[in-house]
PDB file of C-alpha atoms in Angstrom:
ATOM      1  CA  MET U   1       0.000   0.000   0.000  1.00  0.00           C
ATOM      2  CA  THR U   2       1.172   3.512  -0.739  1.00  0.00           C
ATOM      3  CA  GLN U   3       1.298   6.514   1.577  1.00  0.00           C
ATOM      4  CA  GLU U   4      -1.685   8.007  -0.231  1.00  0.00           C
ATOM      5  CA  LEU U   5      -2.791   9.907   2.873  1.00  0.00           C
ATOM      6  CA  ALA U   6       0.583  11.536   3.573  1.00  0.00           C
ATOM      7  CA  GLY U   7       0.194  15.095   4.825  1.00  0.00           C
ATOM      8  CA  LYS U   8      -3.404  14.557   5.892  1.00  0.00           C
ATOM      9  CA  VAL U   9      -4.752  14.650   9.440  1.00  0.00           C
ATOM     10  CA  ALA U  10      -7.512  12.312  10.605  1.00  0.00           C
ATOM     11  CA  VAL U  11      -9.706  12.420  13.692  1.00  0.00           C
ATOM     12  CA  VAL U  12     -11.088   9.004  14.649  1.00  0.00           C
ATOM     13  CA  THR U  13     -13.619   8.806  17.478  1.00  0.00           C
ATOM     14  CA  GLY U  14     -13.960   5.699  19.605  1.00  0.00           C
ATOM     15  CA  ALA U  15     -10.493   4.671  18.440  1.00  0.00           C
ATOM     16  CA  GLY U  16      -9.275   2.849  21.537  1.00  0.00           C
ATOM     17  CA  ARG U  17     -10.416  -0.621  20.553  1.00  0.00           C
ATOM     18  CA  ASN U  18     -11.862  -2.917  17.912  1.00  0.00           C
ATOM     19  CA  ILE U  19     -13.039  -1.236  14.687  1.00  0.00           C
ATOM     20  CA  GLY U  20     -11.993   2.263  15.780  1.00  0.00           C
ATOM     21  CA  ARG U  21      -8.505   1.047  16.642  1.00  0.00           C
ATOM     22  CA  ALA U  22      -8.175  -0.694  13.277  1.00  0.00           C
ATOM     23  CA  ILE U  23      -9.289   2.455  11.460  1.00  0.00           C
ATOM     24  CA  ALA U  24      -6.762   4.620  13.305  1.00  0.00           C
ATOM     25  CA  LEU U  25      -3.914   2.208  12.578  1.00  0.00           C
ATOM     26  CA  THR U  26      -4.896   1.786   8.928  1.00  0.00           C
ATOM     27  CA  LEU U  27      -5.166   5.520   8.252  1.00  0.00           C
ATOM     28  CA  ALA U  28      -1.768   5.999   9.901  1.00  0.00           C
ATOM     29  CA  GLU U  29      -0.377   3.245   7.679  1.00  0.00           C
ATOM     30  CA  GLY U  30      -1.632   5.298   4.744  1.00  0.00           C
ATOM     31  CA  GLY U  31       0.432   8.256   5.955  1.00  0.00           C
ATOM     32  CA  ALA U  32      -2.134  10.284   7.914  1.00  0.00           C
ATOM     33  CA  SER U  33      -1.436  11.817  11.294  1.00  0.00           C
ATOM     34  CA  VAL U  34      -4.176  10.545  13.587  1.00  0.00           C
ATOM     35  CA  VAL U  35      -6.044  11.994  16.539  1.00  0.00           C
ATOM     36  CA  VAL U  36      -6.978   8.947  18.640  1.00  0.00           C
ATOM     37  CA  ASN U  37     -10.147   9.670  20.583  1.00  0.00           C
ATOM     38  CA  ALA U  38     -11.559   7.573  23.396  1.00  0.00           C
ATOM     39  CA  ARG U  39     -14.412   8.398  25.727  1.00  0.00           C
ATOM     40  CA  SER U  40     -12.451   7.868  28.944  1.00  0.00           C
ATOM     41  CA  ASN U  41     -10.039   4.920  28.630  1.00  0.00           C
ATOM     42  CA  LEU U  42      -6.723   6.728  28.329  1.00  0.00           C
ATOM     43  CA  ALA U  43      -4.718   3.495  28.502  1.00  0.00           C
ATOM     44  CA  GLU U  44      -6.405   2.065  25.412  1.00  0.00           C
ATOM     45  CA  ALA U  45      -6.013   5.278  23.425  1.00  0.00           C
ATOM     46  CA  ASP U  46      -2.362   5.577  24.456  1.00  0.00           C
ATOM     47  CA  ALA U  47      -1.720   2.018  23.332  1.00  0.00           C
ATOM     48  CA  VAL U  48      -3.091   2.779  19.866  1.00  0.00           C
ATOM     49  CA  ALA U  49      -1.027   5.964  19.623  1.00  0.00           C
ATOM     50  CA  ARG U  50       2.102   4.053  20.623  1.00  0.00           C
ATOM     51  CA  GLU U  51       1.446   1.498  17.883  1.00  0.00           C
ATOM     52  CA  ILE U  52       1.157   4.298  15.333  1.00  0.00           C
ATOM     53  CA  GLU U  53       4.334   5.994  16.524  1.00  0.00           C
ATOM     54  CA  ALA U  54       6.253   2.707  16.676  1.00  0.00           C
ATOM     55  CA  ALA U  55       5.496   2.250  12.985  1.00  0.00           C
ATOM     56  CA  GLY U  56       6.843   5.725  12.211  1.00  0.00           C
ATOM     57  CA  GLY U  57       3.534   7.602  12.221  1.00  0.00           C
ATOM     58  CA  LYS U  58       2.233  10.577  14.171  1.00  0.00           C
ATOM     59  CA  ALA U  59      -0.582  10.418  16.718  1.00  0.00           C
ATOM     60  CA  LEU U  60      -2.295  12.573  19.304  1.00  0.00           C
ATOM     61  CA  VAL U  61      -4.422  11.129  22.106  1.00  0.00           C
ATOM     62  CA  HIS U  62      -7.523  13.013  23.177  1.00  0.00           C
ATOM     63  CA  THR U  63     -10.076  11.633  25.601  1.00  0.00           C
ATOM     64  CA  GLY U  64     -13.544  13.100  25.655  1.00  0.00           C
ATOM     65  CA  ASP U  65     -17.196  12.155  25.315  1.00  0.00           C
ATOM     66  CA  VAL U  66     -18.524  12.928  21.823  1.00  0.00           C
ATOM     67  CA  ALA U  67     -21.915  13.621  23.410  1.00  0.00           C
ATOM     68  CA  ASP U  68     -20.327  16.693  25.038  1.00  0.00           C
ATOM     69  CA  ALA U  69     -20.100  19.512  22.491  1.00  0.00           C
ATOM     70  CA  ILE U  70     -17.501  21.378  24.560  1.00  0.00           C
ATOM     71  CA  ALA U  71     -15.266  18.308  24.804  1.00  0.00           C
ATOM     72  CA  VAL U  72     -15.583  17.733  21.063  1.00  0.00           C
ATOM     73  CA  GLN U  73     -14.599  21.304  20.281  1.00  0.00           C
ATOM     74  CA  ALA U  74     -11.583  20.911  22.541  1.00  0.00           C
ATOM     75  CA  MET U  75     -10.594  17.811  20.563  1.00  0.00           C
ATOM     76  CA  ALA U  76     -10.866  19.628  17.240  1.00  0.00           C
ATOM     77  CA  ASP U  77      -8.875  22.565  18.606  1.00  0.00           C
ATOM     78  CA  ALA U  78      -6.176  20.213  19.906  1.00  0.00           C
ATOM     79  CA  ALA U  79      -5.917  18.556  16.492  1.00  0.00           C
ATOM     80  CA  VAL U  80      -5.410  21.886  14.748  1.00  0.00           C
ATOM     81  CA  THR U  81      -2.939  23.070  17.386  1.00  0.00           C
ATOM     82  CA  GLN U  82      -0.880  19.891  17.067  1.00  0.00           C
ATOM     83  CA  PHE U  83      -1.087  19.214  13.349  1.00  0.00           C
ATOM     84  CA  GLY U  84      -2.347  22.461  11.794  1.00  0.00           C
ATOM     85  CA  ARG U  85      -5.349  20.978   9.989  1.00  0.00           C
ATOM     86  CA  ILE U  86      -8.065  18.310   9.812  1.00  0.00           C
ATOM     87  CA  ASP U  87      -8.737  16.544   6.522  1.00  0.00           C
ATOM     88  CA  ILE U  88     -10.551  13.401   7.653  1.00  0.00           C
ATOM     89  CA  LEU U  89     -13.212  12.814  10.291  1.00  0.00           C
ATOM     90  CA  VAL U  90     -14.300   9.269  11.115  1.00  0.00           C
ATOM     91  CA  ASN U  91     -17.362   9.159  13.380  1.00  0.00           C
ATOM     92  CA  ASN U  92     -17.026   5.721  14.919  1.00  0.00           C
ATOM     93  CA  ALA U  93     -17.955   6.290  18.569  1.00  0.00           C
ATOM     94  CA  ALA U  94     -21.240   4.617  19.486  1.00  0.00           C
ATOM     95  CA  LEU U  95     -23.045   2.721  22.219  1.00  0.00           C
ATOM     96  CA  ARG U  96     -24.701  -0.611  21.495  1.00  0.00           C
ATOM     97  CA  ARG U  97     -27.078  -1.912  24.137  1.00  0.00           C
ATOM     98  CA  GLU U  98     -29.963  -4.361  24.170  1.00  0.00           C
ATOM     99  CA  LYS U  99     -33.225  -3.950  26.054  1.00  0.00           C
ATOM    100  CA  PRO U 100     -36.882  -4.642  25.246  1.00  0.00           C
ATOM    101  CA  PHE U 101     -38.632  -1.450  24.205  1.00  0.00           C
ATOM    102  CA  ALA U 102     -41.359  -1.950  26.846  1.00  0.00           C
ATOM    103  CA  GLU U 103     -38.705  -1.885  29.578  1.00  0.00           C
ATOM    104  CA  MET U 104     -36.656   0.978  28.138  1.00  0.00           C
ATOM    105  CA  ASP U 105     -36.883   4.359  29.820  1.00  0.00           C
ATOM    106  CA  TYR U 106     -36.245   7.695  28.170  1.00  0.00           C
ATOM    107  CA  ALA U 107     -32.804   8.118  29.743  1.00  0.00           C
ATOM    108  CA  GLU U 108     -31.684   4.824  28.195  1.00  0.00           C
ATOM    109  CA  TRP U 109     -33.102   5.875  24.837  1.00  0.00           C
ATOM    110  CA  ARG U 110     -31.378   9.255  24.979  1.00  0.00           C
ATOM    111  CA  GLU U 111     -28.022   7.802  26.054  1.00  0.00           C
ATOM    112  CA  ILE U 112     -27.687   5.923  22.767  1.00  0.00           C
ATOM    113  CA  LEU U 113     -28.834   8.811  20.583  1.00  0.00           C
ATOM    114  CA  ASP U 114     -26.666  11.289  22.496  1.00  0.00           C
ATOM    115  CA  VAL U 115     -23.469   9.384  21.663  1.00  0.00           C
ATOM    116  CA  THR U 116     -24.205   7.826  18.294  1.00  0.00           C
ATOM    117  CA  LEU U 117     -26.255  10.502  16.539  1.00  0.00           C
ATOM    118  CA  ASP U 118     -25.741  13.725  18.479  1.00  0.00           C
ATOM    119  CA  GLY U 119     -22.050  12.864  18.859  1.00  0.00           C
ATOM    120  CA  THR U 120     -21.696  12.752  15.090  1.00  0.00           C
ATOM    121  CA  PHE U 121     -23.445  16.134  14.850  1.00  0.00           C
ATOM    122  CA  HIS U 122     -21.060  17.653  17.413  1.00  0.00           C
ATOM    123  CA  CYS U 123     -17.969  16.259  15.689  1.00  0.00           C
ATOM    124  CA  VAL U 124     -18.942  17.501  12.253  1.00  0.00           C
ATOM    125  CA  LYS U 125     -19.791  20.958  13.602  1.00  0.00           C
ATOM    126  CA  ALA U 126     -16.489  21.194  15.498  1.00  0.00           C
ATOM    127  CA  CYS U 127     -14.350  20.052  12.565  1.00  0.00           C
ATOM    128  CA  LEU U 128     -16.253  21.711   9.724  1.00  0.00           C
ATOM    129  CA  ALA U 129     -14.274  24.950   9.455  1.00  0.00           C
ATOM    130  CA  THR U 130     -10.946  23.178   9.067  1.00  0.00           C
ATOM    131  CA  LEU U 131     -12.405  20.430   6.856  1.00  0.00           C
ATOM    132  CA  ARG U 132     -13.523  23.182   4.493  1.00  0.00           C
ATOM    133  CA  LYS U 133      -9.961  24.509   4.339  1.00  0.00           C
ATOM    134  CA  SER U 134      -8.673  21.072   3.367  1.00  0.00           C
ATOM    135  CA  GLY U 135     -10.029  21.334  -0.159  1.00  0.00           C
ATOM    136  CA  ALA U 136     -10.591  17.580  -0.152  1.00  0.00           C
ATOM    137  CA  GLY U 137     -12.206  16.916   3.193  1.00  0.00           C
ATOM    138  CA  THR U 138     -13.624  13.503   4.011  1.00  0.00           C
ATOM    139  CA  ILE U 139     -16.222  12.450   6.570  1.00  0.00           C
ATOM    140  CA  VAL U 140     -16.888   8.761   7.113  1.00  0.00           C
ATOM    141  CA  ASN U 141     -19.706   7.782   9.460  1.00  0.00           C
ATOM    142  CA  ILE U 142     -19.799   4.239  10.810  1.00  0.00           C
ATOM    143  CA  GLY U 143     -23.273   2.755  10.571  1.00  0.00           C
ATOM    144  CA  GLY U 144     -24.761  -0.523  11.698  1.00  0.00           C
ATOM    145  CA  LEU U 145     -26.321  -3.531   9.985  1.00  0.00           C
ATOM    146  CA  SER U 146     -29.354  -3.493  12.296  1.00  0.00           C
ATOM    147  CA  ALA U 147     -30.323  -0.050  10.961  1.00  0.00           C
ATOM    148  CA  HIS U 148     -31.128  -1.791   7.680  1.00  0.00           C
ATOM    149  CA  THR U 149     -32.537  -5.093   8.928  1.00  0.00           C
ATOM    150  CA  GLY U 150     -34.077  -4.109  12.256  1.00  0.00           C
ATOM    151  CA  ALA U 151     -33.306  -6.034  15.425  1.00  0.00           C
ATOM    152  CA  LYS U 152     -35.177  -7.131  18.521  1.00  0.00           C
ATOM    153  CA  ASN U 153     -34.423  -5.267  21.771  1.00  0.00           C
ATOM    154  CA  ARG U 154     -32.467  -2.577  19.932  1.00  0.00           C
ATOM    155  CA  ALA U 155     -34.972   0.177  19.171  1.00  0.00           C
ATOM    156  CA  HIS U 156     -32.585   2.880  20.390  1.00  0.00           C
ATOM    157  CA  VAL U 157     -29.554   1.530  18.503  1.00  0.00           C
ATOM    158  CA  VAL U 158     -31.477   0.871  15.283  1.00  0.00           C
ATOM    159  CA  THR U 159     -32.958   4.368  15.379  1.00  0.00           C
ATOM    160  CA  ALA U 160     -29.609   6.048  16.030  1.00  0.00           C
ATOM    161  CA  LYS U 161     -27.818   4.147  13.272  1.00  0.00           C
ATOM    162  CA  ALA U 162     -30.671   4.748  10.819  1.00  0.00           C
ATOM    163  CA  GLY U 163     -30.291   8.426  11.647  1.00  0.00           C
ATOM    164  CA  ILE U 164     -26.614   8.191  10.711  1.00  0.00           C
ATOM    165  CA  VAL U 165     -27.601   7.063   7.216  1.00  0.00           C
ATOM    166  CA  GLY U 166     -29.959  10.011   6.841  1.00  0.00           C
ATOM    167  CA  LEU U 167     -27.422  12.469   8.211  1.00  0.00           C
ATOM    168  CA  THR U 168     -24.813  11.129   5.791  1.00  0.00           C
ATOM    169  CA  ARG U 169     -27.067  11.814   2.816  1.00  0.00           C
ATOM    170  CA  ALA U 170     -28.035  15.268   4.057  1.00  0.00           C
ATOM    171  CA  LEU U 171     -24.445  16.299   4.749  1.00  0.00           C
ATOM    172  CA  ALA U 172     -23.308  15.048   1.349  1.00  0.00           C
ATOM    173  CA  HIS U 173     -25.689  17.604  -0.185  1.00  0.00           C
ATOM    174  CA  ASP U 174     -24.851  20.394   2.259  1.00  0.00           C
ATOM    175  CA  LEU U 175     -21.056  20.042   2.086  1.00  0.00           C
ATOM    176  CA  ALA U 176     -20.484  19.147  -1.565  1.00  0.00           C
ATOM    177  CA  ASP U 177     -19.766  22.758  -2.496  1.00  0.00           C
ATOM    178  CA  ASP U 178     -16.994  22.742   0.132  1.00  0.00           C
ATOM    179  CA  GLY U 179     -15.260  19.793  -1.528  1.00  0.00           C
ATOM    180  CA  ILE U 180     -16.153  17.497   1.388  1.00  0.00           C
ATOM    181  CA  THR U 181     -17.347  13.960   0.714  1.00  0.00           C
ATOM    182  CA  VAL U 182     -19.583  12.244   3.273  1.00  0.00           C
ATOM    183  CA  ASN U 183     -20.165   8.495   3.239  1.00  0.00           C
ATOM    184  CA  CYS U 184     -21.341   5.786   5.615  1.00  0.00           C
ATOM    185  CA  VAL U 185     -19.587   2.451   6.118  1.00  0.00           C
ATOM    186  CA  VAL U 186     -21.760  -0.279   7.618  1.00  0.00           C
ATOM    187  CA  PRO U 187     -19.923  -3.125   9.376  1.00  0.00           C
ATOM    188  CA  GLY U 188     -21.709  -6.410   9.857  1.00  0.00           C
ATOM    189  CA  LEU U 189     -20.785  -9.636  11.668  1.00  0.00           C
ATOM    190  CA  ILE U 190     -17.304  -8.435  12.525  1.00  0.00           C
ATOM    191  CA  GLY U 191     -15.315 -10.534  14.973  1.00  0.00           C
ATOM    192  CA  THR U 192     -14.312  -8.268  17.856  1.00  0.00           C
ATOM    193  CA  PRO U 193     -13.253  -9.089  21.428  1.00  0.00           C
ATOM    194  CA  ARG U 194     -16.125  -8.733  23.898  1.00  0.00           C
ATOM    195  CA  PRO U 195     -16.065  -8.565  27.700  1.00  0.00           C
ATOM    196  CA  LYS U 196     -17.551 -11.574  29.467  1.00  0.00           C
ATOM    197  CA  ASP U 197     -20.378  -9.437  30.844  1.00  0.00           C
ATOM    198  CA  LYS U 198     -21.261  -8.194  27.338  1.00  0.00           C
ATOM    199  CA  PRO U 199     -22.048 -11.188  25.119  1.00  0.00           C
ATOM    200  CA  GLU U 200     -22.465 -10.996  21.366  1.00  0.00           C
ATOM    201  CA  PRO U 201     -25.670  -9.175  20.322  1.00  0.00           C
ATOM    202  CA  ALA U 202     -28.560 -11.587  19.965  1.00  0.00           C
ATOM    203  CA  HIS U 203     -29.448 -10.309  16.492  1.00  0.00           C
ATOM    204  CA  HIS U 204     -26.097 -11.575  15.185  1.00  0.00           C
ATOM    205  CA  LEU U 205     -27.438 -15.097  15.613  1.00  0.00           C
ATOM    206  CA  THR U 206     -30.135 -14.444  12.986  1.00  0.00           C
ATOM    207  CA  HIS U 207     -27.633 -13.484  10.256  1.00  0.00           C
ATOM    208  CA  ARG U 208     -24.864 -15.252   8.413  1.00  0.00           C
ATOM    209  CA  THR U 209     -22.362 -14.205   5.797  1.00  0.00           C
ATOM    210  CA  ILE U 210     -22.428 -15.686   2.313  1.00  0.00           C
ATOM    211  CA  THR U 211     -18.643 -15.925   2.467  1.00  0.00           C
ATOM    212  CA  GLY U 212     -18.922 -18.336   5.387  1.00  0.00           C
ATOM    213  CA  ASN U 213     -16.782 -16.383   7.811  1.00  0.00           C
ATOM    214  CA  ARG U 214     -16.863 -13.387  10.114  1.00  0.00           C
ATOM    215  CA  GLY U 215     -15.022 -10.262   9.109  1.00  0.00           C
ATOM    216  CA  LEU U 216     -12.201  -8.502  10.901  1.00  0.00           C
ATOM    217  CA  PRO U 217     -11.997  -4.888  12.083  1.00  0.00           C
ATOM    218  CA  GLU U 218      -9.292  -4.452   9.460  1.00  0.00           C
ATOM    219  CA  ASP U 219     -11.843  -5.229   6.736  1.00  0.00           C
ATOM    220  CA  VAL U 220     -13.914  -2.247   7.805  1.00  0.00           C
ATOM    221  CA  ALA U 221     -10.810  -0.101   8.180  1.00  0.00           C
ATOM    222  CA  ALA U 222      -9.751  -0.874   4.610  1.00  0.00           C
ATOM    223  CA  THR U 223     -13.076   0.436   3.310  1.00  0.00           C
ATOM    224  CA  VAL U 224     -12.698   3.615   5.355  1.00  0.00           C
ATOM    225  CA  ARG U 225      -9.148   4.107   4.105  1.00  0.00           C
ATOM    226  CA  PHE U 226     -10.263   3.803   0.495  1.00  0.00           C
ATOM    227  CA  LEU U 227     -12.982   6.433   1.005  1.00  0.00           C
ATOM    228  CA  CYS U 228     -10.363   8.799   2.442  1.00  0.00           C
ATOM    229  CA  GLY U 229      -8.058   8.482  -0.552  1.00  0.00           C
ATOM    230  CA  THR U 230      -7.893  10.330  -3.837  1.00  0.00           C
ATOM    231  CA  GLY U 231      -9.462   7.434  -5.728  1.00  0.00           C
ATOM    232  CA  ALA U 232     -12.783   7.873  -3.916  1.00  0.00           C
ATOM    233  CA  ARG U 233     -13.465  11.553  -4.501  1.00  0.00           C
ATOM    234  CA  TYR U 234     -16.400  10.755  -6.795  1.00  0.00           C
ATOM    235  CA  ILE U 235     -18.092   8.643  -4.131  1.00  0.00           C
ATOM    236  CA  ASN U 236     -20.423  10.788  -2.053  1.00  0.00           C
ATOM    237  CA  GLY U 237     -23.540  10.276   0.039  1.00  0.00           C
ATOM    238  CA  GLN U 238     -23.242   6.502  -0.173  1.00  0.00           C
ATOM    239  CA  THR U 239     -23.854   3.719   2.329  1.00  0.00           C
ATOM    240  CA  ILE U 240     -21.302   0.969   1.806  1.00  0.00           C
ATOM    241  CA  HIS U 241     -21.797  -2.400   3.498  1.00  0.00           C
ATOM    242  CA  THR U 242     -18.733  -4.322   4.642  1.00  0.00           C
ATOM    243  CA  ASN U 243     -20.167  -7.594   5.917  1.00  0.00           C
ATOM    244  CA  GLY U 244     -19.333 -10.552   3.709  1.00  0.00           C
ATOM    245  CA  GLY U 245     -22.784 -10.418   2.151  1.00  0.00           C
ATOM    246  CA  ALA U 246     -24.664 -10.667   5.452  1.00  0.00           C
ATOM    247  CA  TYR U 247     -27.114  -7.999   4.299  1.00  0.00           C
ATOM    248  CA  LEU U 248     -27.994 -10.137   1.284  1.00  0.00           C
ATOM    249  CA  ASP U 249     -28.946 -12.961   3.644  1.00  0.00           C
ATOM    250  CA  ALA U 250     -30.947 -10.738   5.996  1.00  0.00           C
TER     251      ALA U 250
END
């Protein structure tokens, strides 16, 4: 792979583990300097930054909740102070919980939307001025398979991720004149480590891939990297599924 992203600066939210970590590492491999965001786990974010730096890349760690507009603005300001610009924004941070709708209270509903949907709003607003200056800005929002198939006990998650698809399309229209592309990458059936107290989502059991295997975080990261490169400038407002054909079998 070439250093096609050399000279660019990327902000990746929720980059301390799993898909976010893979995206941060892959963009750095492409030559981008990366702002590694995590909600609160500084150790995880530091570990990702060290991996990037050990490979010869540049990284900046910034912890902060994307649901907090002030914290998000501080992250964007830190990126510009450190690297002088922002060219790429990857909105990966999200919460994924399961609970029957009848038992869900409003606070639980809002928690998911605050991080997944409102967090994306805050990040785009905070980074927009410098993305406009890039001349070839890129926003990649990370969606979810259940937004397209539905899923039991996930009304809040499905709604938030469906909103991401709509926001992607709206922003593609609004920001096209600024030279900013906006796309959505939808992972599905990706093998990621899970804590013992957080088993695999039940809706995963109702899907299978047509390739016969689960994907890796790196598979999603490769799609994101492509969308951030010069070869993808004519791709805008799209929702791209990276799931081994699981959506076909839904």
